PDB file of C-alpha atoms in Angstrom:
ATOM      1  CA  SER B  24      25.759  37.658   6.133  1.00 56.00           C
ATOM      2  CA  ARG B  25      24.565  40.458   3.872  1.00 62.00           C
ATOM      3  CA  ILE B  26      20.940  39.914   4.887  1.00 62.00           C
ATOM      4  CA  LYS B  27      21.771  40.260   8.592  1.00 64.00           C
ATOM      5  CA  VAL B  28      23.529  43.572   7.931  1.00 63.00           C
ATOM      6  CA  LEU B  29      20.608  44.945   5.903  1.00 62.00           C
ATOM      7  CA  LEU B  30      18.110  43.811   8.533  1.00 64.00           C
ATOM      8  CA  LYS B  31      20.157  45.347  11.341  1.00 64.00           C
ATOM      9  CA  LYS B  32      20.281  48.684   9.504  1.00 64.00           C
ATOM     10  CA  ASN B  33      16.511  48.507   8.766  1.00 63.00           C
ATOM     11  CA  LEU B  34      17.227  48.758   5.036  1.00 64.00           C
ATOM     12  CA  ILE B  35      14.872  45.909   4.158  1.00 72.00           C
ATOM     13  CA  ASP B  36      11.531  44.755   5.534  1.00 82.00           C
ATOM     14  CA  PRO B  37      11.899  41.154   6.732  1.00 86.00           C
ATOM     15  CA  LYS B  38       8.284  40.167   5.998  1.00 88.00           C
ATOM     16  CA  ASN B  39       8.459  41.423   2.408  1.00 86.00           C
ATOM     17  CA  LEU B  40      11.841  39.813   1.791  1.00 84.00           C
ATOM     18  CA  LEU B  41      10.667  36.487   3.200  1.00 88.00           C
ATOM     19  CA  GLN B  42       7.529  36.685   1.050  1.00 87.00           C
ATOM     20  CA  GLU B  43       9.622  37.375  -2.028  1.00 84.00           C
ATOM     21  CA  ARG B  44      12.135  34.631  -1.317  1.00 82.00           C
ATOM     22  CA  SER B  45       9.584  31.983  -0.413  1.00 83.00           C
ATOM     23  CA  THR B  46       7.438  32.749  -3.468  1.00 83.00           C
ATOM     24  CA  VAL B  47      10.228  33.036  -6.027  1.00 77.00           C
ATOM     25  CA  LYS B  48      12.539  30.313  -4.739  1.00 72.00           C
ATOM     26  CA  GLU B  49      10.043  27.849  -3.298  1.00 70.00           C
ATOM     27  CA  GLY B  50       6.856  28.705  -5.209  1.00 74.00           C
ATOM     28  CA  VAL B  51       4.899  29.007  -1.973  1.00 79.00           C
ATOM     29  CA  ASN B  52       3.857  31.679   0.477  1.00 78.00           C
ATOM     30  CA  ARG B  53       4.923  31.730   4.060  1.00 86.00           C
ATOM     31  CA  VAL B  54       2.288  31.280   6.757  1.00 91.00           C
ATOM     32  CA  TYR B  55       2.263  33.036  10.115  1.00 95.00           C
ATOM     33  CA  ARG B  56       0.509  31.398  13.067  1.00 96.00           C
ATOM     34  CA  LEU B  57      -0.174  32.944  16.450  1.00 97.00           C
ATOM     35  CA  LEU B  58       1.146  30.493  19.027  1.00 97.00           C
ATOM     36  CA  HIS B  59       0.037  32.309  22.159  1.00 97.00           C
ATOM     37  CA  VAL B  60      -0.248  35.658  23.890  1.00 97.00           C
ATOM     38  CA  THR B  61       1.289  36.339  27.272  1.00 96.00           C
ATOM     39  CA  GLN B  62       0.608  39.184  29.647  1.00 94.00           C
ATOM     40  CA  SER B  63       3.508  41.107  31.183  1.00 84.00           C
ATOM     41  CA  GLU B  64       3.935  44.375  33.029  1.00 88.00           C
ATOM     42  CA  LYS B  65       4.459  46.065  29.663  1.00 86.00           C
ATOM     43  CA  GLY B  66       1.302  44.598  28.118  1.00 92.00           C
ATOM     44  CA  GLN B  67       0.458  41.712  25.842  1.00 95.00           C
ATOM     45  CA  GLU B  68       3.290  39.899  24.098  1.00 96.00           C
ATOM     46  CA  PHE B  69       2.503  37.964  20.926  1.00 97.00           C
ATOM     47  CA  HIS B  70       4.391  34.777  20.030  1.00 98.00           C
ATOM     48  CA  VAL B  71       4.250  33.868  16.327  1.00 98.00           C
ATOM     49  CA  GLU B  72       5.583  31.005  14.201  1.00 97.00           C
ATOM     50  CA  VAL B  73       6.336  31.235  10.486  1.00 96.00           C
ATOM     51  CA  SER B  74       6.130  28.148   8.258  1.00 93.00           C
ATOM     52  CA  ILE B  75       7.154  27.434   4.676  1.00 88.00           C
ATOM     53  CA  LYS B  76       5.809  24.369   2.882  1.00 86.00           C
ATOM     54  CA  GLY B  77       3.997  23.461   6.096  1.00 88.00           C
ATOM     55  CA  ARG B  78       7.261  23.215   8.018  1.00 90.00           C
ATOM     56  CA  PRO B  79       7.839  25.549  10.981  1.00 94.00           C
ATOM     57  CA  ILE B  80      10.930  27.647  10.286  1.00 93.00           C
ATOM     58  CA  ALA B  81      11.216  30.201  13.069  1.00 96.00           C
ATOM     59  CA  THR B  82       9.404  32.033  15.837  1.00 97.00           C
ATOM     60  CA  GLY B  83       9.269  35.627  16.952  1.00 97.00           C
ATOM     61  CA  LYS B  84       7.685  37.730  19.645  1.00 96.00           C
ATOM     62  CA  GLY B  85       6.624  41.326  20.052  1.00 96.00           C
ATOM     63  CA  PHE B  86       4.188  43.635  21.792  1.00 95.00           C
ATOM     64  CA  PHE B  87       2.229  43.939  18.546  1.00 96.00           C
ATOM     65  CA  LYS B  88       1.306  41.007  16.299  1.00 96.00           C
ATOM     66  CA  LYS B  89       2.995  42.720  13.331  1.00 94.00           C
ATOM     67  CA  ASP B  90       6.234  43.070  15.324  1.00 94.00           C
ATOM     68  CA  ALA B  91       6.108  39.389  16.267  1.00 96.00           C
ATOM     69  CA  GLU B  92       5.624  38.437  12.610  1.00 95.00           C
ATOM     70  CA  GLU B  93       8.563  40.643  11.570  1.00 93.00           C
ATOM     71  CA  ALA B  94      10.755  39.047  14.246  1.00 94.00           C
ATOM     72  CA  ALA B  95       9.764  35.576  13.018  1.00 95.00           C
ATOM     73  CA  ALA B  96      10.450  36.570   9.399  1.00 93.00           C
ATOM     74  CA  GLU B  97      13.858  37.966  10.322  1.00 89.00           C
ATOM     75  CA  ALA B  98      14.751  34.783  12.197  1.00 92.00           C
ATOM     76  CA  ALA B  99      13.557  32.686   9.242  1.00 92.00           C
ATOM     77  CA  LEU B 100      15.724  34.653   6.817  1.00 88.00           C
ATOM     78  CA  CYS B 101      18.753  33.926   8.986  1.00 85.00           C
ATOM     79  CA  VAL B 102      18.164  30.162   9.270  1.00 85.00           C
ATOM     80  CA  TYR B 103      16.252  28.997   6.183  1.00 77.00           C
ATOM     81  CA  SER B 104      18.187  27.913   3.101  1.00 70.00           C
ATOM     82  CA  PHE B 105      16.406  29.017  -0.071  1.00 64.00           C
ATOM     83  CA  THR B 106      17.387  26.673  -2.884  1.00 56.00           C
TER      84      THR B 106
END
Protein backbone atom coordinates (compact mmCIF):
# COMPACT_ATOMS: atom_id res chain seq x y z
CA SER A 1 0.00 0.00 0.00
CA ARG A 2 0.98 3.65 -0.28
CA ILE A 3 1.45 3.96 3.48
CA LYS A 4 3.87 1.02 3.56
CA VAL A 5 5.97 2.62 0.82
CA LEU A 6 6.09 5.99 2.60
CA LEU A 7 6.97 4.33 5.90
CA LYS A 8 9.70 2.24 4.29
CA LYS A 9 11.25 5.36 2.75
CA ASN A 10 10.98 7.25 6.09
CA LEU A 11 8.89 9.94 4.40
CA ILE A 12 6.29 9.98 7.17
CA ASP A 13 6.47 9.58 10.93
CA PRO A 14 4.28 6.62 11.94
CA LYS A 15 3.36 8.01 15.37
CA ASN A 16 2.19 11.34 13.93
CA LEU A 17 0.26 9.68 11.11
CA LEU A 18 -1.45 7.28 13.51
CA GLN A 19 -2.32 10.20 15.80
CA GLU A 20 -3.78 12.12 12.88
CA ARG A 21 -5.75 9.17 11.53
CA SER A 22 -7.11 8.04 14.88
CA THR A 23 -8.15 11.58 15.86
CA VAL A 24 -9.68 12.62 12.55
CA LYS A 25 -11.27 9.33 11.53
CA GLU A 26 -12.17 7.86 14.91
CA GLY A 27 -12.37 10.97 17.11
CA VAL A 28 -10.03 9.41 19.66
CA ASN A 29 -6.35 9.36 20.48
CA ARG A 30 -4.25 6.27 20.40
CA VAL A 31 -2.78 4.97 23.65
CA TYR A 32 0.63 3.37 24.03
CA ARG A 33 1.24 0.92 26.88
CA LEU A 34 4.55 -0.57 27.93
CA LEU A 35 4.03 -4.33 28.08
CA HIS A 36 7.44 -5.32 29.38
CA VAL A 37 11.17 -4.75 29.12
CA THR A 38 13.61 -7.53 28.38
CA GLN A 39 17.36 -7.57 28.80
CA SER A 40 19.57 -8.81 25.96
CA GLU A 41 23.25 -8.63 25.10
CA LYS A 42 22.53 -5.38 23.27
CA GLY A 43 20.70 -3.79 26.21
CA GLN A 44 17.11 -3.28 27.23
CA GLU A 45 14.39 -3.99 24.69
CA PHE A 46 11.01 -2.31 25.16
CA HIS A 47 7.78 -4.04 24.11
CA VAL A 48 4.85 -1.65 23.55
CA GLU A 49 1.19 -2.06 22.60
CA VAL A 50 -0.92 0.60 20.89
CA SER A 51 -4.69 0.72 21.39
CA ILE A 52 -7.49 2.68 19.74
CA LYS A 53 -10.89 2.92 21.40
CA GLY A 54 -9.55 0.68 24.16
CA ARG A 55 -8.86 -2.14 21.71
CA PRO A 56 -5.27 -3.37 21.26
CA ILE A 57 -4.27 -2.89 17.63
CA ALA A 58 -0.59 -3.75 17.34
CA THR A 59 2.67 -4.20 19.20
CA GLY A 60 6.21 -3.08 18.57
CA LYS A 61 9.63 -3.41 20.12
CA GLY A 62 12.83 -1.41 20.17
CA PHE A 63 15.91 -0.59 22.20
CA PHE A 64 14.37 2.77 23.09
CA LYS A 65 10.76 3.27 24.21
CA LYS A 66 10.21 5.79 21.39
CA ASP A 67 11.42 3.25 18.82
CA ALA A 68 9.06 0.62 20.23
CA GLU A 69 6.15 3.08 20.02
CA GLU A 70 7.05 3.93 16.40
CA ALA A 71 7.20 0.23 15.53
CA ALA A 72 3.78 -0.31 17.12
CA ALA A 73 2.35 2.71 15.28
CA GLU A 74 3.73 1.46 11.97
CA ALA A 75 2.24 -1.99 12.54
CA ALA A 76 -1.10 -0.41 13.49
CA LEU A 77 -1.16 1.66 10.30
CA CYS A 78 -0.69 -1.51 8.27
CA VAL A 79 -3.47 -3.50 9.97
CA TYR A 80 -6.09 -1.06 11.28
CA SER A 81 -8.96 -0.03 9.01
CA PHE A 82 -9.83 3.64 9.53
CA THR A 83 -13.46 4.16 8.58
